[in-house]
CSV table of N, CA, C and O in Angstrom, one decimal:
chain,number,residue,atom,x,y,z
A,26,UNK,N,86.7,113.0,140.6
A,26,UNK,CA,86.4,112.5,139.3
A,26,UNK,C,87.6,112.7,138.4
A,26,UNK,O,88.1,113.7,138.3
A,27,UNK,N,87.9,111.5,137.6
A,27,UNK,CA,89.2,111.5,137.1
A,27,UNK,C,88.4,112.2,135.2
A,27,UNK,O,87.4,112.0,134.5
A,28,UNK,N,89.7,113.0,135.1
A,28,UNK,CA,88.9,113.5,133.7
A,28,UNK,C,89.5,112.6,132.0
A,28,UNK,O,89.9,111.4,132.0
A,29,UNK,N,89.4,113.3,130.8
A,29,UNK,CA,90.1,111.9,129.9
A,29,UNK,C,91.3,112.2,130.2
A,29,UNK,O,91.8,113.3,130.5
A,30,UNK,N,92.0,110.8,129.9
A,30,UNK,CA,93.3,110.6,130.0
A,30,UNK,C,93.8,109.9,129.0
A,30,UNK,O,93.0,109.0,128.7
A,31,UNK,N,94.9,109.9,128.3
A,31,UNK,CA,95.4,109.6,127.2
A,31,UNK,C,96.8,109.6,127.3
A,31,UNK,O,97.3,110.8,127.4
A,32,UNK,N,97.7,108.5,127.4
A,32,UNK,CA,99.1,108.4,127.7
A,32,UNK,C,99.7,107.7,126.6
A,32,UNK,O,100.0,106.5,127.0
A,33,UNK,N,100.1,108.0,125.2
A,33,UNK,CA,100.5,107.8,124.0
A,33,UNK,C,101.9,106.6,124.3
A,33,UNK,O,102.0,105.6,123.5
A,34,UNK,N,102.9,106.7,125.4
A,34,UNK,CA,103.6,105.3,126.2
A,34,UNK,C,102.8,104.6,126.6
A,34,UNK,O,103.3,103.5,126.3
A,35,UNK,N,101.9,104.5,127.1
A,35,UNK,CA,101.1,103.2,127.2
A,35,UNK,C,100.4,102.0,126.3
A,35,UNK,O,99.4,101.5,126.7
A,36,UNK,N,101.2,101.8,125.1
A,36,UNK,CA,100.7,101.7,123.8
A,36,UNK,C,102.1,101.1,123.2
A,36,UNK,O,102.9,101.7,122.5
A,37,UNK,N,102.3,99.5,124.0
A,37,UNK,CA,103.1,99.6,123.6
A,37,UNK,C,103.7,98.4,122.3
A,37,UNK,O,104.8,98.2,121.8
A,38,UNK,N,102.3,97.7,122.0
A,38,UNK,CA,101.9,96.5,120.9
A,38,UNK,C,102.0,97.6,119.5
A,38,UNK,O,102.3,96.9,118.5
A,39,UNK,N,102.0,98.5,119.2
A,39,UNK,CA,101.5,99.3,118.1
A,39,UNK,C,103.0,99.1,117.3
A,39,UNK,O,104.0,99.0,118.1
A,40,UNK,N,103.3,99.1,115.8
A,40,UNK,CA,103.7,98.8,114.7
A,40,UNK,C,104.6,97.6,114.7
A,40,UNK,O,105.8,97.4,114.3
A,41,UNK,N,103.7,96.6,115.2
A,41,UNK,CA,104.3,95.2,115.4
A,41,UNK,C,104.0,94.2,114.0
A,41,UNK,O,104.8,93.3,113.5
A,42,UNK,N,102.5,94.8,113.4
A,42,UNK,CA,102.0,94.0,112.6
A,42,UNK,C,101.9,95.4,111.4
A,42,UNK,O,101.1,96.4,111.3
A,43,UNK,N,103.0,94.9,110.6
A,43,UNK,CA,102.8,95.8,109.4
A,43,UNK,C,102.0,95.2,108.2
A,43,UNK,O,102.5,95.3,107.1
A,44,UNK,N,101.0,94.7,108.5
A,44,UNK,CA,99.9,94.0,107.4
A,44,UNK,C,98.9,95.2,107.6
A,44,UNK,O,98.2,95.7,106.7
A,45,UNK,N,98.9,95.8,109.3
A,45,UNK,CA,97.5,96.2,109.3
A,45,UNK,C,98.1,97.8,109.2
A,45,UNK,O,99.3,98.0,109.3
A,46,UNK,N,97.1,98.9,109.0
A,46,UNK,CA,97.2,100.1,109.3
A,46,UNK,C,96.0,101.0,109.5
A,46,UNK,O,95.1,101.4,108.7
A,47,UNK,N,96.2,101.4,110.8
A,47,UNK,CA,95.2,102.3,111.4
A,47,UNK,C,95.3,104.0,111.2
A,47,UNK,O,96.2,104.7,111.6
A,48,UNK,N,94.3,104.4,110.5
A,48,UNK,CA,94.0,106.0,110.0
A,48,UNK,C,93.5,106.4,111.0
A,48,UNK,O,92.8,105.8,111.7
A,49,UNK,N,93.8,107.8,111.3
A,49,UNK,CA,92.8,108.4,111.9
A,49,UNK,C,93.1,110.1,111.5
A,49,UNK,O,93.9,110.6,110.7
A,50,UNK,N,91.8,110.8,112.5
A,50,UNK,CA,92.1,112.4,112.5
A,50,UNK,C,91.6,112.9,113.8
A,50,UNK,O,90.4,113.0,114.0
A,51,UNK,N,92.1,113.2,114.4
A,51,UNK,CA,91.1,114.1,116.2
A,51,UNK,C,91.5,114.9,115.9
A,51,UNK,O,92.6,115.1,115.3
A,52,UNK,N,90.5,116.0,116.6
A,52,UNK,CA,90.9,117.4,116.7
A,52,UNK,C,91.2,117.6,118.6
A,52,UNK,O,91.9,118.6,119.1
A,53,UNK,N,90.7,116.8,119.3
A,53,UNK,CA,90.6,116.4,120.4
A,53,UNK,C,91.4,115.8,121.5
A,53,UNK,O,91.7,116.1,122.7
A,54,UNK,N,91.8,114.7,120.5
A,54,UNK,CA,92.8,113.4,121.0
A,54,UNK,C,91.6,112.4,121.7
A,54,UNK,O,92.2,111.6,122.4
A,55,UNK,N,90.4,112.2,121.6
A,55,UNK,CA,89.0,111.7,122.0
A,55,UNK,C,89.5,110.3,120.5
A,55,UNK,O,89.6,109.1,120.7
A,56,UNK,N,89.6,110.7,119.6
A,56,UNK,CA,89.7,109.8,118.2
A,56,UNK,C,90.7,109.1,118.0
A,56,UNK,O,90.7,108.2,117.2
A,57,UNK,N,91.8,109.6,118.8
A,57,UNK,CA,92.9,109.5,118.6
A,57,UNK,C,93.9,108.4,119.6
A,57,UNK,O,94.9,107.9,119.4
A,58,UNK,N,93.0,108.3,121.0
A,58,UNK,CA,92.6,107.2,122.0
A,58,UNK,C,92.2,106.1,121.3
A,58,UNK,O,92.7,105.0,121.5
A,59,UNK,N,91.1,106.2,120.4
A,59,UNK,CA,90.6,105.0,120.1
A,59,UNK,C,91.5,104.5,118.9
A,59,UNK,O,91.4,103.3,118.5
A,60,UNK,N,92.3,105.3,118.4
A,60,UNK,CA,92.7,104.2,117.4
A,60,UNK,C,94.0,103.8,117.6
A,60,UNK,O,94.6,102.9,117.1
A,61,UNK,N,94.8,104.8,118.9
A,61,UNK,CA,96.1,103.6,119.5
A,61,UNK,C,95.4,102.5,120.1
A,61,UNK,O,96.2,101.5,120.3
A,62,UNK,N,94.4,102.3,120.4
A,62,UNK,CA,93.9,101.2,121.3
A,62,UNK,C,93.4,100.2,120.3
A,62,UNK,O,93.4,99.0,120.6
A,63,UNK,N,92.8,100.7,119.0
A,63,UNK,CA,92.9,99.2,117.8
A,63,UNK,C,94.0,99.2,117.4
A,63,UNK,O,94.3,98.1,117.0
A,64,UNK,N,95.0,100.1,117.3
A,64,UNK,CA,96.6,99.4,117.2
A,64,UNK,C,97.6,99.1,118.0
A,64,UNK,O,98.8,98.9,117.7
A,65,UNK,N,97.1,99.2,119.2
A,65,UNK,CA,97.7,98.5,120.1
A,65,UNK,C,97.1,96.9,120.6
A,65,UNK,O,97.6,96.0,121.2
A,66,UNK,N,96.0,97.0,120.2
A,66,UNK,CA,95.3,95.5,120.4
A,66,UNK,C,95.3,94.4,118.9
A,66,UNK,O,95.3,93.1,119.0
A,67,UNK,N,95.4,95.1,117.9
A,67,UNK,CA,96.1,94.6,116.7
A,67,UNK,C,97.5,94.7,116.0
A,67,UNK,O,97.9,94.6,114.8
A,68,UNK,N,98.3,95.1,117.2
A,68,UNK,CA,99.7,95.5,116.5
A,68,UNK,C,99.8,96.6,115.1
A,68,UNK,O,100.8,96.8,114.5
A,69,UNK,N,99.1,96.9,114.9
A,69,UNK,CA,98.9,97.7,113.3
A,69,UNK,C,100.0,99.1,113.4
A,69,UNK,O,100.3,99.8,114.4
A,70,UNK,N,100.4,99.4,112.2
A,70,UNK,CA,100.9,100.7,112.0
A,70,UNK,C,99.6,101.8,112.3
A,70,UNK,O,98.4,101.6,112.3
A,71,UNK,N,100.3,103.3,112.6
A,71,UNK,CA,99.8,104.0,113.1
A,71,UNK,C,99.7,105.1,111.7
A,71,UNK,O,100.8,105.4,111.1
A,72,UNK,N,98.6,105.7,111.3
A,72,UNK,CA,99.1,107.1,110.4
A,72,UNK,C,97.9,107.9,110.8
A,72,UNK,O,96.7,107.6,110.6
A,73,UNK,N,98.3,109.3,111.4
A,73,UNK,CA,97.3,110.4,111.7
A,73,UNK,C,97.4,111.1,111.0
A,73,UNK,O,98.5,111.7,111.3
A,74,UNK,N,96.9,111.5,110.2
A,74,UNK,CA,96.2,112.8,109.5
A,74,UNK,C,96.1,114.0,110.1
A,74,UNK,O,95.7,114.4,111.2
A,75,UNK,N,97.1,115.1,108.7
A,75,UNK,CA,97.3,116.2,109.8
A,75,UNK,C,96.7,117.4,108.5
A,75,UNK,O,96.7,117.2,107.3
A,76,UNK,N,96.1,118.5,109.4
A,76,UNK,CA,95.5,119.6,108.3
A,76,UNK,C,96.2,120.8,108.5
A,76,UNK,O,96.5,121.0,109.7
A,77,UNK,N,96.4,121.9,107.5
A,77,UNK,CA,96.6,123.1,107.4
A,77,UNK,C,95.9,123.9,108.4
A,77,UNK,O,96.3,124.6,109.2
A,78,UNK,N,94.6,123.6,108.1
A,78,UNK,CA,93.6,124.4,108.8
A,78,UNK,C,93.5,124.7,110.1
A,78,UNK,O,93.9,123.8,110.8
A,79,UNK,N,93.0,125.9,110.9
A,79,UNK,CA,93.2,125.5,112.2
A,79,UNK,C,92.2,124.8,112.7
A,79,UNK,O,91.2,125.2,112.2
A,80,UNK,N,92.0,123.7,113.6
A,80,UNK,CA,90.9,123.1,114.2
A,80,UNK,C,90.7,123.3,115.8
A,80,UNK,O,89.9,122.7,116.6
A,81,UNK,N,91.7,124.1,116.0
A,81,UNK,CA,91.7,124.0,117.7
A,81,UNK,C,90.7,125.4,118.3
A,81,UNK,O,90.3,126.4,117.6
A,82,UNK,N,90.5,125.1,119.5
A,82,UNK,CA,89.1,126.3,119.9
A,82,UNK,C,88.3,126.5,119.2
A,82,UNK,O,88.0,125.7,118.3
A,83,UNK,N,87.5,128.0,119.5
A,83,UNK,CA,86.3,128.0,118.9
A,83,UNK,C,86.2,128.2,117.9
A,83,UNK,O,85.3,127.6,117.3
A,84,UNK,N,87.0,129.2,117.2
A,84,UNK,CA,87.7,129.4,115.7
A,84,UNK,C,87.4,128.0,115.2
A,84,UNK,O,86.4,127.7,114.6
A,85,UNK,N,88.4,127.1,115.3
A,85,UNK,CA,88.5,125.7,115.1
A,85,UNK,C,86.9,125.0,114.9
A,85,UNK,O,86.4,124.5,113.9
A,86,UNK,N,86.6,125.2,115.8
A,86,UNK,CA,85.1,124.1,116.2
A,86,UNK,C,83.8,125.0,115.2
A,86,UNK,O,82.7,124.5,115.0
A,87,UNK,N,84.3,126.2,114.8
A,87,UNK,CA,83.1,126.5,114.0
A,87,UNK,C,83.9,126.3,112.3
A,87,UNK,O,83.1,126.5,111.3
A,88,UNK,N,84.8,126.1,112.0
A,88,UNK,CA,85.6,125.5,110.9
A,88,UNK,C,84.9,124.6,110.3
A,88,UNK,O,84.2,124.5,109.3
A,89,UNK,N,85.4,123.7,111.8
A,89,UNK,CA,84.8,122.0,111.2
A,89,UNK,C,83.3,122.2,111.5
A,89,UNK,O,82.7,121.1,111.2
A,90,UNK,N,82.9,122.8,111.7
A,90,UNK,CA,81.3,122.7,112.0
A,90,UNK,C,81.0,123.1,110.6
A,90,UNK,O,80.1,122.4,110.1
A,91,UNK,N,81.5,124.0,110.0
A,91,UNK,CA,80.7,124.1,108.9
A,91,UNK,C,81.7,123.3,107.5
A,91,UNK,O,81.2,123.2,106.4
A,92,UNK,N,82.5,122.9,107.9
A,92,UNK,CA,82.8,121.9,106.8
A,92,UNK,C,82.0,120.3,107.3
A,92,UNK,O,81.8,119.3,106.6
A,93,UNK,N,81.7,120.4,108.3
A,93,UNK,CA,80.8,119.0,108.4
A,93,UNK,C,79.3,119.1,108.1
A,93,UNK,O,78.6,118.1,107.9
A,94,UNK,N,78.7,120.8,108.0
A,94,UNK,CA,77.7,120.7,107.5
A,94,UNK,C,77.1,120.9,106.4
A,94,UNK,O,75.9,120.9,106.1
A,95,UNK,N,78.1,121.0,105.6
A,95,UNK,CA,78.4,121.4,103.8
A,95,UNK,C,79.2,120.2,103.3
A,95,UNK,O,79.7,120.1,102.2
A,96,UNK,N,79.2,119.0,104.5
A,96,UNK,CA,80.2,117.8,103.6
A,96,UNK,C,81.5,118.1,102.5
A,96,UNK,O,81.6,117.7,101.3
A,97,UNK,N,82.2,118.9,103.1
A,97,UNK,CA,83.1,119.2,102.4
A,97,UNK,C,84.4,118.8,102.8
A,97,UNK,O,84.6,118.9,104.0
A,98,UNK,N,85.8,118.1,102.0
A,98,UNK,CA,87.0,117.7,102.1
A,98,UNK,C,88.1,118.7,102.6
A,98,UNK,O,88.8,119.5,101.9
A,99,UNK,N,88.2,118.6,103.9
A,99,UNK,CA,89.4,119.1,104.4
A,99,UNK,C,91.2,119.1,103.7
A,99,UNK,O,91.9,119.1,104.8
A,100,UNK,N,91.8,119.0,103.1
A,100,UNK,CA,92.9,119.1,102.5
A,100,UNK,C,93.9,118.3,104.0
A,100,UNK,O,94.2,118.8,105.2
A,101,UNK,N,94.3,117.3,103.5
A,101,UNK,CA,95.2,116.9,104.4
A,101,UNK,C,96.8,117.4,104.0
A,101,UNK,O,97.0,117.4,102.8
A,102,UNK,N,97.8,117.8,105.0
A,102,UNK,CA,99.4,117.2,104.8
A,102,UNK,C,99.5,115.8,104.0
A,102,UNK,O,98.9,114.9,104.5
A,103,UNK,N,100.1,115.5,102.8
A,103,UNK,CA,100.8,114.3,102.2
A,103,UNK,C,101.8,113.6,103.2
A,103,UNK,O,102.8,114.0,103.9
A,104,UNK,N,101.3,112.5,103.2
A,104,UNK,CA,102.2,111.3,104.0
A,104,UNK,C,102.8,110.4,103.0
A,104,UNK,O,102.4,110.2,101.9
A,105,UNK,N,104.0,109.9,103.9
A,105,UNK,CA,104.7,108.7,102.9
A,105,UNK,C,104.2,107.3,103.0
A,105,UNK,O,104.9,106.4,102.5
A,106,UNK,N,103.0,107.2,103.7
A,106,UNK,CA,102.3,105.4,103.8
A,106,UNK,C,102.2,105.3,102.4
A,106,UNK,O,101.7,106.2,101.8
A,107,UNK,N,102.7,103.8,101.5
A,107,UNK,CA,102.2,103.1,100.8
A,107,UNK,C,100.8,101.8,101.7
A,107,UNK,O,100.7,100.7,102.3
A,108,UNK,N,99.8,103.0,101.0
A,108,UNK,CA,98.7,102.0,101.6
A,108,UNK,C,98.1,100.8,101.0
A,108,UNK,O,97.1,100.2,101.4
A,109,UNK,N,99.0,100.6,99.5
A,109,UNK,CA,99.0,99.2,99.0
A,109,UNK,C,99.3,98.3,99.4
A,109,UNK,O,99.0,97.2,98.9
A,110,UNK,N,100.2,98.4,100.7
A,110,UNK,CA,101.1,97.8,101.0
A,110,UNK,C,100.5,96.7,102.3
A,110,UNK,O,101.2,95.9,102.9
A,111,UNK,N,99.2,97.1,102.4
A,111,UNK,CA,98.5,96.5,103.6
A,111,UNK,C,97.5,95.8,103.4
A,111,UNK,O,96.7,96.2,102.6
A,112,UNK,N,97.3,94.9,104.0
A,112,UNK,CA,96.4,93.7,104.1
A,112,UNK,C,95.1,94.6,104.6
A,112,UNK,O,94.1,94.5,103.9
A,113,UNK,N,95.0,95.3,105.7
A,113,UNK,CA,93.6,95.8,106.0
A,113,UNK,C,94.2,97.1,106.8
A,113,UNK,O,95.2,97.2,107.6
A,114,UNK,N,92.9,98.3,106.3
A,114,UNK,CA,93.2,99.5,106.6
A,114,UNK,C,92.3,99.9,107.5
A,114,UNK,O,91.3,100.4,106.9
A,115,UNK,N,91.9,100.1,109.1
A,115,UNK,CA,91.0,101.0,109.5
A,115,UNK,C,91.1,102.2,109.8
A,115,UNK,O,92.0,102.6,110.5
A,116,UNK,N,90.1,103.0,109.4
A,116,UNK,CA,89.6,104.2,109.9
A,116,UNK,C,89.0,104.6,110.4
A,116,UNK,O,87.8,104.4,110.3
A,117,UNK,N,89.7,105.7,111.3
A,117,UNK,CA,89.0,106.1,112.9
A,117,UNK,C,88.5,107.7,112.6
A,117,UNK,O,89.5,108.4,112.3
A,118,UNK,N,87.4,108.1,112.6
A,118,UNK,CA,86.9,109.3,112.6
A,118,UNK,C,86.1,109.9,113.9
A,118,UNK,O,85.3,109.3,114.6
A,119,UNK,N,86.3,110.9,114.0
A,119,UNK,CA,85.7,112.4,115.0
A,119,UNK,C,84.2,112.3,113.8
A,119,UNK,O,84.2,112.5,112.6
A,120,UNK,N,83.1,112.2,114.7
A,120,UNK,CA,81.7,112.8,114.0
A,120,UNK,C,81.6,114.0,113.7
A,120,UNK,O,81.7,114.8,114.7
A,121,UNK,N,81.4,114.6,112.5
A,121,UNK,CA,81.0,116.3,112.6
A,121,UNK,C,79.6,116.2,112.2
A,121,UNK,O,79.4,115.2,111.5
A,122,UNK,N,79.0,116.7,112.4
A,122,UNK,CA,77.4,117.1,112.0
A,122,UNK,C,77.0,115.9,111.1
A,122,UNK,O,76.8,115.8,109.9
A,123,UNK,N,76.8,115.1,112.0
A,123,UNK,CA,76.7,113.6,111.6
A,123,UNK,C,76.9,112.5,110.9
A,123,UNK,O,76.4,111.3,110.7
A,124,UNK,N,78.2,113.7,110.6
A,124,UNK,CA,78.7,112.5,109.2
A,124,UNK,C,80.5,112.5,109.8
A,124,UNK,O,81.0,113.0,110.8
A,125,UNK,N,81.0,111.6,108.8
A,125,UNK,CA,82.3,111.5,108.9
A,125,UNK,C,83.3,113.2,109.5
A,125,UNK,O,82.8,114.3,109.6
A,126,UNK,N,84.3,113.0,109.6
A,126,UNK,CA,85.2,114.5,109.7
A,126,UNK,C,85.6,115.0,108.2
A,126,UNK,O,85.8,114.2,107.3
A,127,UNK,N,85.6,116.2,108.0
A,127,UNK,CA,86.3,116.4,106.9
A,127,UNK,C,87.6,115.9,106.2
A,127,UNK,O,87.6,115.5,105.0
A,128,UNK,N,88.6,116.1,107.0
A,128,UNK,CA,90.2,115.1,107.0
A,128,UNK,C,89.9,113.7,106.5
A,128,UNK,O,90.6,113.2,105.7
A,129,UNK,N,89.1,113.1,107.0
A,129,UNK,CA,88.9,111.5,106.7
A,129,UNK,C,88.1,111.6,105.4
A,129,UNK,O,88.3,110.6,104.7
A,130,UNK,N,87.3,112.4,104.7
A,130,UNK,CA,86.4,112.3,104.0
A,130,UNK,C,87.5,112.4,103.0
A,130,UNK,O,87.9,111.6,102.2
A,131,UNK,N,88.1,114.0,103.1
A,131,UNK,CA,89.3,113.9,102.0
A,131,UNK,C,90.1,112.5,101.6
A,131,UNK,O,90.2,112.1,100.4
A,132,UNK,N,90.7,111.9,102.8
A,132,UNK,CA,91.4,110.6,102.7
A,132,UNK,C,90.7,109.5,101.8
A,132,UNK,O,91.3,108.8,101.0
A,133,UNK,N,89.3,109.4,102.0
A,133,UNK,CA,88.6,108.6,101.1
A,133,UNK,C,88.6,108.6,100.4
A,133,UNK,O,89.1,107.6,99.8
A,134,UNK,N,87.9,109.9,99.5
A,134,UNK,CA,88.0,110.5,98.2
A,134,UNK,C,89.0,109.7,97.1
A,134,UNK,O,88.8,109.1,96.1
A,135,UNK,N,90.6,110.3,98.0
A,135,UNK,CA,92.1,110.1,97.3
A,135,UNK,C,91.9,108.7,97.0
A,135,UNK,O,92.8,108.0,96.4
């Protein structure tokens, strides 16, 4: 049984079409599959969302667990995308406690 696989070279249509741009945040790389694969199937720029915080292991997973169950805004790193600059923006989110991720929620907010 083959387990996930994710090969970031295999992807190779992505920032062809600078109209579009795809957001995202994984803590996983599970979120982060799906949104090379809408910007590799739409040519779109790529911008991932990165946090201070730690999200990795169990530490990590009870983090976001309780910032997803208190709906609360994760503080992202500042990026240089002007996202005026785009005809259409999607965003790719990891579920936490049934709502959006924190990282994406913050991005909304801004």
């Amino acid at each position: 049984m083959k387990g996930f696989v994710f090969e970031e070279l295999s992807y190779q249509n992505i920032n062809t079409n600078h109209n579009e741009l795809v957001v995202y945040f994984s803590r996983k790389n599970y979120t982060k599959k799906v949104a090379f694969e809408i910007a590799n199937a739409t040519g779109a720029d790529l911008l991932e969302l990165k946090v201070e915080k730690n999200t990795s292991g169990i530490s990590g997973f009870i983090t976001c667990f309780f910032y997803g169950l208190f709906q609360k805004s994760m503080p992202t790193f500042a990026f240089e995308e002007d996202l005026e600059r785009y005809e259409k923006v999607t965003v790719c989110t990891p579920i936490w406690v049934l709502g959006m991720s924190a990282p994406i929620r913050h991005f909304i907010r801004k």
